[in-house]
CSV table of C-alpha atoms in Angstrom, one decimal:
chain,number,residue,atom,x,y,z
A,20,UNK,CA,-44.3,68.1,22.8
A,21,UNK,CA,-45.0,67.6,27.0
A,22,UNK,CA,-47.6,65.5,28.7
A,23,UNK,CA,-48.9,64.1,25.4
A,24,UNK,CA,-49.2,60.7,24.6
A,25,UNK,CA,-48.7,60.0,21.0
A,26,UNK,CA,-50.4,56.1,20.8
A,27,UNK,CA,-48.6,53.8,18.1
A,28,UNK,CA,-46.1,56.1,16.3
A,29,UNK,CA,-45.4,55.1,13.1
A,30,UNK,CA,-43.9,56.8,9.5
A,31,UNK,CA,-40.9,58.0,8.0
A,32,UNK,CA,-41.2,61.8,9.2
A,33,UNK,CA,-39.6,63.4,12.1
A,34,UNK,CA,-40.2,63.4,15.5
A,35,UNK,CA,-38.7,67.0,17.2
A,36,UNK,CA,-38.1,67.0,20.6
A,37,UNK,CA,-36.2,69.8,23.3
A,38,UNK,CA,-36.0,67.3,25.8
A,39,UNK,CA,-34.2,64.0,26.6
A,40,UNK,CA,-37.4,62.2,27.6
A,41,UNK,CA,-40.1,60.8,24.9
A,42,UNK,CA,-43.8,61.7,24.9
A,43,UNK,CA,-46.0,58.5,26.2
A,44,UNK,CA,-46.3,56.1,23.0
A,45,UNK,CA,-45.5,52.8,21.0
A,46,UNK,CA,-42.2,53.3,18.9
A,47,UNK,CA,-41.4,49.8,17.4
A,48,UNK,CA,-42.5,50.6,14.3
A,49,UNK,CA,-41.4,54.2,14.1
A,50,UNK,CA,-37.8,53.1,15.8
A,51,UNK,CA,-37.2,50.5,13.0
A,52,UNK,CA,-35.2,50.4,10.3
A,53,UNK,CA,-37.9,51.7,7.9
A,54,UNK,CA,-38.7,54.2,10.2
A,55,UNK,CA,-38.2,58.2,10.7
A,56,UNK,CA,-36.0,60.5,12.3
A,57,UNK,CA,-35.7,61.4,15.9
A,58,UNK,CA,-34.4,64.8,16.0
A,59,UNK,CA,-32.9,66.2,19.6
A,60,UNK,CA,-33.0,70.4,19.2
A,61,UNK,CA,-33.4,73.5,21.4
A,62,UNK,CA,-31.2,76.4,21.8
A,63,UNK,CA,-29.0,77.2,24.8
A,64,UNK,CA,-30.1,74.3,26.3
A,65,UNK,CA,-28.3,70.6,27.9
A,66,UNK,CA,-30.7,67.6,28.9
A,67,UNK,CA,-29.8,63.8,29.0
A,68,UNK,CA,-31.3,61.7,26.6
A,69,UNK,CA,-33.6,58.7,28.1
A,70,UNK,CA,-35.6,56.1,26.8
A,71,UNK,CA,-34.1,54.8,23.4
A,72,UNK,CA,-32.3,51.5,22.7
A,73,UNK,CA,-32.5,52.0,19.1
A,74,UNK,CA,-33.6,54.4,16.3
A,75,UNK,CA,-33.7,54.9,12.8
A,76,UNK,CA,-32.1,58.3,12.1
A,77,UNK,CA,-31.2,60.2,15.0
A,78,UNK,CA,-30.3,64.0,14.7
A,79,UNK,CA,-29.3,66.4,16.4
A,80,UNK,CA,-29.8,70.5,15.9
A,81,UNK,CA,-29.6,73.4,17.8
A,82,UNK,CA,-27.3,76.5,18.8
A,83,UNK,CA,-25.7,77.6,22.0
A,84,UNK,CA,-21.6,76.9,23.0
A,85,UNK,CA,-21.2,72.8,24.2
A,86,UNK,CA,-24.8,72.7,25.5
A,87,UNK,CA,-24.8,69.1,25.4
A,88,UNK,CA,-27.5,66.4,24.6
A,89,UNK,CA,-26.1,63.5,26.5
A,90,UNK,CA,-26.6,59.8,25.1
A,91,UNK,CA,-28.5,57.3,27.0
A,92,UNK,CA,-26.9,55.1,29.3
A,93,UNK,CA,-27.7,52.2,27.6
A,94,UNK,CA,-26.0,50.4,24.3
A,95,UNK,CA,-27.8,52.4,21.4
A,96,UNK,CA,-28.9,51.3,17.9
A,97,UNK,CA,-28.8,53.0,14.9
A,98,UNK,CA,-30.4,51.5,11.8
A,99,UNK,CA,-29.8,54.9,9.3
A,100,UNK,CA,-27.5,57.9,9.9
A,101,UNK,CA,-25.9,60.0,12.8
A,102,UNK,CA,-26.6,63.7,12.0
A,103,UNK,CA,-25.4,66.8,13.4
A,104,UNK,CA,-26.3,70.1,12.2
A,105,UNK,CA,-25.4,72.8,14.9
A,106,UNK,CA,-25.9,70.4,17.6
A,107,UNK,CA,-23.7,68.9,20.6
A,108,UNK,CA,-24.1,65.4,21.2
A,109,UNK,CA,-21.9,64.0,24.1
A,110,UNK,CA,-21.5,60.7,25.2
A,111,UNK,CA,-20.3,60.5,29.2
A,112,UNK,CA,-21.2,56.8,29.1
A,113,UNK,CA,-19.2,53.7,29.1
A,114,UNK,CA,-21.5,52.6,26.3
A,115,UNK,CA,-21.6,51.2,22.7
A,116,UNK,CA,-23.6,53.1,19.6
A,117,UNK,CA,-23.9,50.9,16.9
A,118,UNK,CA,-25.0,52.3,13.6
A,119,UNK,CA,-25.5,50.7,10.2
A,120,UNK,CA,-25.6,54.2,8.2
A,121,UNK,CA,-23.4,57.4,7.9
A,122,UNK,CA,-22.1,59.8,10.1
A,123,UNK,CA,-23.0,63.0,8.6
A,124,UNK,CA,-21.6,66.0,10.7
A,125,UNK,CA,-21.9,69.7,9.4
A,126,UNK,CA,-21.9,71.8,12.6
A,127,UNK,CA,-21.8,71.8,16.2
A,128,UNK,CA,-19.8,69.2,18.7
A,129,UNK,CA,-19.3,65.6,18.7
A,130,UNK,CA,-17.8,64.6,21.7
A,131,UNK,CA,-17.4,61.1,22.0
A,132,UNK,CA,-14.0,61.5,23.5
A,133,UNK,CA,-15.4,62.3,27.0
A,134,UNK,CA,-15.5,58.9,28.7
A,135,UNK,CA,-13.1,56.1,29.5
A,136,UNK,CA,-15.1,53.5,26.9
A,137,UNK,CA,-17.7,54.8,24.3
A,138,UNK,CA,-17.1,53.2,21.2
A,139,UNK,CA,-18.9,53.5,17.9
A,140,UNK,CA,-19.4,50.7,16.0
A,141,UNK,CA,-19.6,50.6,11.9
A,142,UNK,CA,-21.6,47.7,11.4
A,143,UNK,CA,-24.0,46.0,8.5
A,144,UNK,CA,-23.2,45.2,4.5
A,145,UNK,CA,-23.9,48.7,3.1
A,146,UNK,CA,-21.4,51.3,1.9
A,147,UNK,CA,-21.5,53.9,4.9
A,148,UNK,CA,-19.9,57.5,4.9
A,149,UNK,CA,-18.3,59.5,7.8
A,150,UNK,CA,-18.6,63.0,6.7
A,151,UNK,CA,-17.4,66.1,8.3
A,152,UNK,CA,-14.5,68.0,10.1
A,153,UNK,CA,-14.0,65.8,13.3
A,154,UNK,CA,-10.2,66.3,14.4
A,155,UNK,CA,-10.1,68.8,17.5
A,156,UNK,CA,-11.8,68.9,20.7
A,157,UNK,CA,-14.6,68.0,21.0
A,158,UNK,CA,-15.4,66.8,17.7
A,159,UNK,CA,-13.3,63.5,18.0
A,160,UNK,CA,-14.2,60.1,18.5
A,161,UNK,CA,-11.7,58.2,21.1
A,162,UNK,CA,-12.8,54.5,20.1
A,163,UNK,CA,-13.9,53.0,16.9
A,164,UNK,CA,-14.4,49.8,15.7
A,165,UNK,CA,-14.9,48.5,12.1
A,166,UNK,CA,-17.1,45.3,12.1
A,167,UNK,CA,-19.5,45.4,8.4
A,168,UNK,CA,-20.2,42.3,6.7
A,169,UNK,CA,-20.0,44.3,3.4
A,170,UNK,CA,-19.3,47.6,1.8
A,171,UNK,CA,-16.9,50.1,2.8
A,172,UNK,CA,-16.1,53.3,5.4
A,173,UNK,CA,-15.3,55.9,3.3
A,174,UNK,CA,-13.9,59.2,4.8
A,175,UNK,CA,-15.2,62.5,3.5
A,176,UNK,CA,-13.5,65.3,5.2
A,177,UNK,CA,-10.8,64.4,8.4
A,178,UNK,CA,-11.5,62.3,11.1
A,179,UNK,CA,-9.2,61.5,14.1
A,180,UNK,CA,-9.5,59.1,16.6
A,181,UNK,CA,-8.1,60.3,19.4
A,182,UNK,CA,-8.8,60.8,23.7
A,183,UNK,CA,-7.5,60.8,26.9
A,184,UNK,CA,-6.6,58.5,28.5
A,185,UNK,CA,-7.3,55.7,26.0
A,186,UNK,CA,-7.8,55.8,22.4
A,187,UNK,CA,-8.1,52.6,19.8
A,188,UNK,CA,-9.1,51.4,16.1
A,189,UNK,CA,-10.3,48.2,16.0
A,190,UNK,CA,-10.4,46.6,12.3
A,191,UNK,CA,-12.4,43.0,12.9
A,192,UNK,CA,-14.1,43.2,9.3
A,193,UNK,CA,-14.2,45.4,6.3
A,194,UNK,CA,-12.3,48.5,5.5
A,195,UNK,CA,-11.5,52.4,5.5
A,196,UNK,CA,-11.0,54.2,2.5
A,197,UNK,CA,-9.0,57.5,2.5
A,198,UNK,CA,-7.2,59.8,0.4
A,199,UNK,CA,-4.4,62.7,0.6
A,200,UNK,CA,-7.2,65.3,0.8
A,201,UNK,CA,-9.8,63.0,3.2
A,202,UNK,CA,-8.2,61.9,5.8
A,203,UNK,CA,-8.1,59.5,8.8
A,204,UNK,CA,-5.7,60.9,11.7
A,205,UNK,CA,-4.8,58.8,15.0
A,206,UNK,CA,-3.9,60.9,18.1
A,207,UNK,CA,-0.4,60.1,20.0
A,208,UNK,CA,-1.6,57.6,22.6
A,209,UNK,CA,-4.3,55.9,19.8
A,210,UNK,CA,-3.6,52.1,19.4
A,211,UNK,CA,-4.7,50.2,16.5
A,212,UNK,CA,-5.8,46.4,16.9
A,213,UNK,CA,-6.8,43.7,14.6
A,214,UNK,CA,-6.1,44.7,11.2
A,215,UNK,CA,-5.5,41.9,8.2
A,216,UNK,CA,-6.9,40.6,4.5
A,217,UNK,CA,-10.4,41.3,6.1
A,218,UNK,CA,-10.0,44.6,7.8
A,219,UNK,CA,-7.7,47.5,6.7
A,220,UNK,CA,-7.3,51.1,5.8
A,221,UNK,CA,-6.8,51.5,2.0
A,222,UNK,CA,-5.1,55.2,1.7
A,223,UNK,CA,-3.0,57.1,4.3
A,224,UNK,CA,-3.3,57.3,8.0
A,225,UNK,CA,-1.5,59.8,9.5
A,226,UNK,CA,-0.2,59.5,13.1
A,227,UNK,CA,0.6,62.6,15.6
A,228,UNK,CA,3.6,61.9,17.4
A,229,UNK,CA,5.6,62.9,20.6
A,230,UNK,CA,8.1,65.7,20.3
A,231,UNK,CA,10.6,63.4,21.9
A,232,UNK,CA,9.5,60.7,19.5
């Protein structure tokens, strides 16, 4: 949609966009934790997303090699799920993305390893899942903070915390669940801060080491 005014936007459906700007409208209810999904799509196009500081579910779809959909230059709260199904979200700004639902990666790119500081925060009191294979270039997180009032974070696939020149896993509240088939990996320069009885990894953690180590 382009050049339209949608008025008061409500419901639990999907608003599909192929540009970064929202159509004019009032989105308070649609973006709330009982609202719908914003799907940023488009094939072989890149754009910067603007005009949002919170959404319920956010989805990225489309095709095209590294046709980035750049997240907004502000902190972003996602009340529900962060979904990547063929799309290419990228964080190039020094901002926090706080997620209360799941990270569901099927295909595409997941580039949170670009800026010096771009942190994903997993929060809330419900169980959360990080699903997919996120352990290669442009498929990584360089800073992850676990800060939950309840529930767990379960790895379903492979997650690598890595990035240059700085990478960190911060354990504040809540714990991560892994096993031999669903892996948490740390890059050679990744540090771990926090941790203790209130926040830890329950299961194996793999650490990449320099060849001289």
